[in-house]
Amino acid sequence: MARKIATNTGVDMAELLDFVRPRHRMILLTRRRDGSPQLSPVTGGVDDQGRIVISTYPGRAKTRNAERESEVSVCVISDDWNDAWVQIDGTAEVLHQPESVEALVDYFRCISGEHPDWDEYRAAMRTQGKSLIRITPERWGPVATGGFPADIAAKLDG
């Protein structure tokens, strides 16, 4: 049986956003005050301006860290663990209430589509005090898949 070969595919911004839009599982990397990494599994999407958007609460470590140090990274992973992924580095902006409410509507739309009652959704976001992290992509790696390096796979299969 042939081994799965690892791939690395360079993409431009449009291809990157096309890759990310249907994938909502992400790991957000922010930096603690001492510079050490803080990793958070999150659900995210892509807004109409091509920014990665993540719903959060004001008191969460990821929120406080992104406000203090706006350089963040996010690893976007596919639903299947051994499928494609990409790392995106960018600048984060954090929106709090009341500015976050309409941005959270956009967040919901890019992940789940239309809500049956937008007034109810807005009220829930206000009641929960939700915030939003928006990340403007500045650098990204290739879209990658796991597997064996081609030369190793050839030796193993040969």
mmCIF file of C-alpha atoms in Angstrom:
data_model
loop_
_atom_site.group_PDB
_atom_site.id
_atom_site.type_symbol
_atom_site.label_atom_id
_atom_site.label_comp_id
_atom_site.label_asym_id
_atom_site.label_seq_id
_atom_site.Cartn_x
_atom_site.Cartn_y
_atom_site.Cartn_z
ATOM 1 C CA MET A 1 0.000 0.000 0.000
ATOM 2 C CA ALA A 2 1.382 3.398 -1.016
ATOM 3 C CA ARG A 3 2.228 5.813 1.789
ATOM 4 C CA LYS A 4 0.565 9.206 2.047
ATOM 5 C CA ILE A 5 2.984 11.895 0.864
ATOM 6 C CA ALA A 6 3.139 15.176 2.798
ATOM 7 C CA THR A 7 2.351 18.268 0.741
ATOM 8 C CA ASN A 8 3.031 21.991 1.028
ATOM 9 C CA THR A 9 1.116 24.195 -1.406
ATOM 10 C CA GLY A 10 1.869 27.900 -1.574
ATOM 11 C CA VAL A 11 -1.253 30.040 -1.915
ATOM 12 C CA ASP A 12 -2.038 33.696 -2.504
ATOM 13 C CA MET A 13 -4.461 35.648 -0.286
ATOM 14 C CA ALA A 14 -7.567 34.731 -2.308
ATOM 15 C CA GLU A 15 -6.659 31.024 -2.253
ATOM 16 C CA LEU A 16 -5.883 31.234 1.463
ATOM 17 C CA LEU A 17 -9.298 32.705 2.270
ATOM 18 C CA ASP A 18 -11.022 30.134 0.029
ATOM 19 C CA PHE A 19 -9.240 27.421 2.015
ATOM 20 C CA VAL A 20 -10.161 28.915 5.411
ATOM 21 C CA ARG A 21 -13.842 29.816 4.784
ATOM 22 C CA PRO A 22 -15.280 26.279 5.122
ATOM 23 C CA ARG A 23 -12.958 25.389 8.028
ATOM 24 C CA HIS A 24 -13.958 26.662 11.459
ATOM 25 C CA ARG A 25 -11.645 24.696 13.783
ATOM 26 C CA MET A 26 -8.671 26.785 14.796
ATOM 27 C CA ILE A 27 -5.957 27.074 17.393
ATOM 28 C CA LEU A 28 -5.266 30.703 18.331
ATOM 29 C CA LEU A 29 -1.818 31.609 19.619
ATOM 30 C CA THR A 30 -1.458 34.760 21.700
ATOM 31 C CA ARG A 31 1.363 35.757 24.037
ATOM 32 C CA ARG A 32 1.187 35.990 27.807
ATOM 33 C CA ARG A 33 2.685 39.011 29.561
ATOM 34 C CA ASP A 34 5.956 37.077 30.043
ATOM 35 C CA GLY A 35 6.113 36.278 26.300
ATOM 36 C CA SER A 36 5.245 32.601 26.621
ATOM 37 C CA PRO A 37 2.629 31.193 24.238
ATOM 38 C CA GLN A 38 -1.058 30.893 25.144
ATOM 39 C CA LEU A 39 -2.896 28.429 22.885
ATOM 40 C CA SER A 40 -6.690 28.392 22.665
ATOM 41 C CA PRO A 41 -8.912 26.086 20.607
ATOM 42 C CA VAL A 42 -11.537 28.324 18.979
ATOM 43 C CA THR A 43 -14.251 28.420 16.356
ATOM 44 C CA GLY A 44 -13.583 31.012 13.698
ATOM 45 C CA GLY A 45 -14.577 32.259 10.294
ATOM 46 C CA VAL A 46 -13.672 34.791 7.606
ATOM 47 C CA ASP A 47 -15.539 38.099 7.412
ATOM 48 C CA ASP A 48 -16.319 40.063 4.240
ATOM 49 C CA GLN A 49 -13.051 41.995 4.586
ATOM 50 C CA GLY A 50 -10.963 38.798 4.657
ATOM 51 C CA ARG A 51 -10.219 38.891 8.389
ATOM 52 C CA ILE A 52 -10.283 35.840 10.653
ATOM 53 C CA VAL A 53 -13.040 36.390 13.240
ATOM 54 C CA ILE A 54 -13.331 34.667 16.627
ATOM 55 C CA SER A 55 -16.055 35.152 19.242
ATOM 56 C CA THR A 56 -14.840 35.450 22.834
ATOM 57 C CA TYR A 57 -15.457 36.987 26.249
ATOM 58 C CA PRO A 58 -13.643 40.079 27.564
ATOM 59 C CA GLY A 59 -12.066 38.282 30.537
ATOM 60 C CA ARG A 60 -10.524 35.380 28.604
ATOM 61 C CA ALA A 61 -6.736 35.114 28.465
ATOM 62 C CA LYS A 62 -6.755 35.143 24.661
ATOM 63 C CA THR A 63 -8.712 38.401 24.663
ATOM 64 C CA ARG A 64 -6.509 40.182 27.195
ATOM 65 C CA ASN A 65 -3.366 38.902 25.477
ATOM 66 C CA ALA A 66 -4.508 40.034 22.005
ATOM 67 C CA GLU A 67 -5.330 43.486 23.376
ATOM 68 C CA ARG A 68 -1.892 43.826 24.950
ATOM 69 C CA GLU A 69 0.091 42.254 22.066
ATOM 70 C CA SER A 70 -1.711 42.386 18.734
ATOM 71 C CA GLU A 71 0.638 40.024 16.871
ATOM 72 C CA VAL A 72 -1.086 36.630 16.909
ATOM 73 C CA SER A 73 -1.115 33.392 14.950
ATOM 74 C CA VAL A 74 -3.905 30.998 14.140
ATOM 75 C CA CYS A 75 -3.621 27.423 12.894
ATOM 76 C CA VAL A 76 -6.651 26.520 10.778
ATOM 77 C CA ILE A 77 -7.266 22.783 10.709
ATOM 78 C CA SER A 78 -9.594 20.607 8.683
ATOM 79 C CA ASP A 79 -12.370 18.545 10.238
ATOM 80 C CA ASP A 80 -10.399 15.375 9.490
ATOM 81 C CA TRP A 81 -7.355 15.364 11.749
ATOM 82 C CA ASN A 82 -4.922 14.165 9.069
ATOM 83 C CA ASP A 83 -6.167 16.590 6.406
ATOM 84 C CA ALA A 84 -4.888 19.987 5.276
ATOM 85 C CA TRP A 85 -4.030 22.898 7.583
ATOM 86 C CA VAL A 86 -2.407 26.322 7.429
ATOM 87 C CA GLN A 87 -0.799 28.773 9.863
ATOM 88 C CA ILE A 88 -1.732 32.440 9.519
ATOM 89 C CA ASP A 89 0.111 35.255 11.295
ATOM 90 C CA GLY A 90 -1.489 38.653 11.622
ATOM 91 C CA THR A 91 -2.591 41.615 13.669
ATOM 92 C CA ALA A 92 -5.522 41.260 16.050
ATOM 93 C CA GLU A 93 -8.116 43.867 16.894
ATOM 94 C CA VAL A 94 -10.477 43.244 19.818
ATOM 95 C CA LEU A 95 -14.014 44.648 19.785
ATOM 96 C CA HIS A 96 -16.097 44.874 22.953
ATOM 97 C CA GLN A 97 -19.720 45.836 23.602
ATOM 98 C CA PRO A 98 -21.461 47.743 22.132
ATOM 99 C CA GLU A 99 -19.229 47.817 18.991
ATOM 100 C CA SER A 100 -18.935 44.045 18.894
ATOM 101 C CA VAL A 101 -22.663 43.330 18.429
ATOM 102 C CA GLU A 102 -22.880 43.937 14.666
ATOM 103 C CA ALA A 103 -19.472 42.322 14.140
ATOM 104 C CA LEU A 104 -20.800 39.238 15.966
ATOM 105 C CA VAL A 105 -23.730 39.168 13.516
ATOM 106 C CA ASP A 106 -21.164 39.010 10.685
ATOM 107 C CA TYR A 107 -19.259 36.306 12.603
ATOM 108 C CA PHE A 108 -22.405 34.174 12.908
ATOM 109 C CA ARG A 109 -23.225 34.632 9.213
ATOM 110 C CA CYS A 110 -19.801 33.557 7.990
ATOM 111 C CA ILE A 111 -19.926 30.373 10.066
ATOM 112 C CA SER A 112 -23.598 29.374 10.187
ATOM 113 C CA GLY A 113 -25.522 31.503 7.680
ATOM 114 C CA GLU A 114 -28.694 33.340 8.581
ATOM 115 C CA HIS A 115 -30.148 33.314 12.080
ATOM 116 C CA PRO A 116 -33.946 32.857 12.425
ATOM 117 C CA ASP A 117 -34.212 35.927 14.705
ATOM 118 C CA TRP A 118 -31.447 38.525 14.543
ATOM 119 C CA ASP A 119 -32.979 40.672 17.289
ATOM 120 C CA GLU A 120 -32.890 37.668 19.610
ATOM 121 C CA TYR A 121 -29.268 36.938 18.624
ATOM 122 C CA ARG A 122 -28.195 40.556 19.238
ATOM 123 C CA ALA A 123 -29.930 40.523 22.628
ATOM 124 C CA ALA A 124 -28.139 37.278 23.556
ATOM 125 C CA MET A 125 -24.756 38.749 22.575
ATOM 126 C CA ARG A 126 -25.450 41.832 24.710
ATOM 127 C CA THR A 127 -26.607 39.721 27.671
ATOM 128 C CA GLN A 128 -23.504 37.507 27.401
ATOM 129 C CA GLY A 129 -21.238 40.542 26.960
ATOM 130 C CA LYS A 130 -19.519 38.879 24.002
ATOM 131 C CA SER A 131 -16.438 40.344 22.338
ATOM 132 C CA LEU A 132 -14.860 39.629 18.960
ATOM 133 C CA ILE A 133 -11.260 39.159 17.885
ATOM 134 C CA ARG A 134 -10.552 40.136 14.255
ATOM 135 C CA ILE A 135 -7.230 39.094 12.750
ATOM 136 C CA THR A 136 -5.893 40.710 9.590
ATOM 137 C CA PRO A 137 -3.716 38.106 7.809
ATOM 138 C CA GLU A 138 -0.213 39.393 7.065
ATOM 139 C CA ARG A 139 1.830 36.208 6.557
ATOM 140 C CA TRP A 140 0.908 32.593 6.064
ATOM 141 C CA GLY A 141 2.615 29.344 5.402
ATOM 142 C CA PRO A 142 1.730 26.933 2.677
ATOM 143 C CA VAL A 143 -1.398 24.829 2.977
ATOM 144 C CA ALA A 144 0.064 21.592 4.268
ATOM 145 C CA THR A 145 -0.973 17.986 4.688
ATOM 146 C CA GLY A 146 0.608 15.365 6.861
ATOM 147 C CA GLY A 147 2.332 12.287 5.596
ATOM 148 C CA PHE A 148 5.760 10.978 4.761
ATOM 149 C CA PRO A 149 8.394 12.986 2.910
ATOM 150 C CA ALA A 150 8.375 11.698 -0.698
ATOM 151 C CA ASP A 151 11.893 10.200 -0.489
ATOM 152 C CA ILE A 152 11.091 8.277 2.698
ATOM 153 C CA ALA A 153 7.778 7.003 1.283
ATOM 154 C CA ALA A 154 9.579 5.753 -1.841
ATOM 155 C CA LYS A 155 12.084 3.821 0.303
ATOM 156 C CA LEU A 156 9.314 2.329 2.446
ATOM 157 C CA ASP A 157 7.171 1.381 -0.546
ATOM 158 C CA GLY A 158 10.098 0.272 -2.695
#
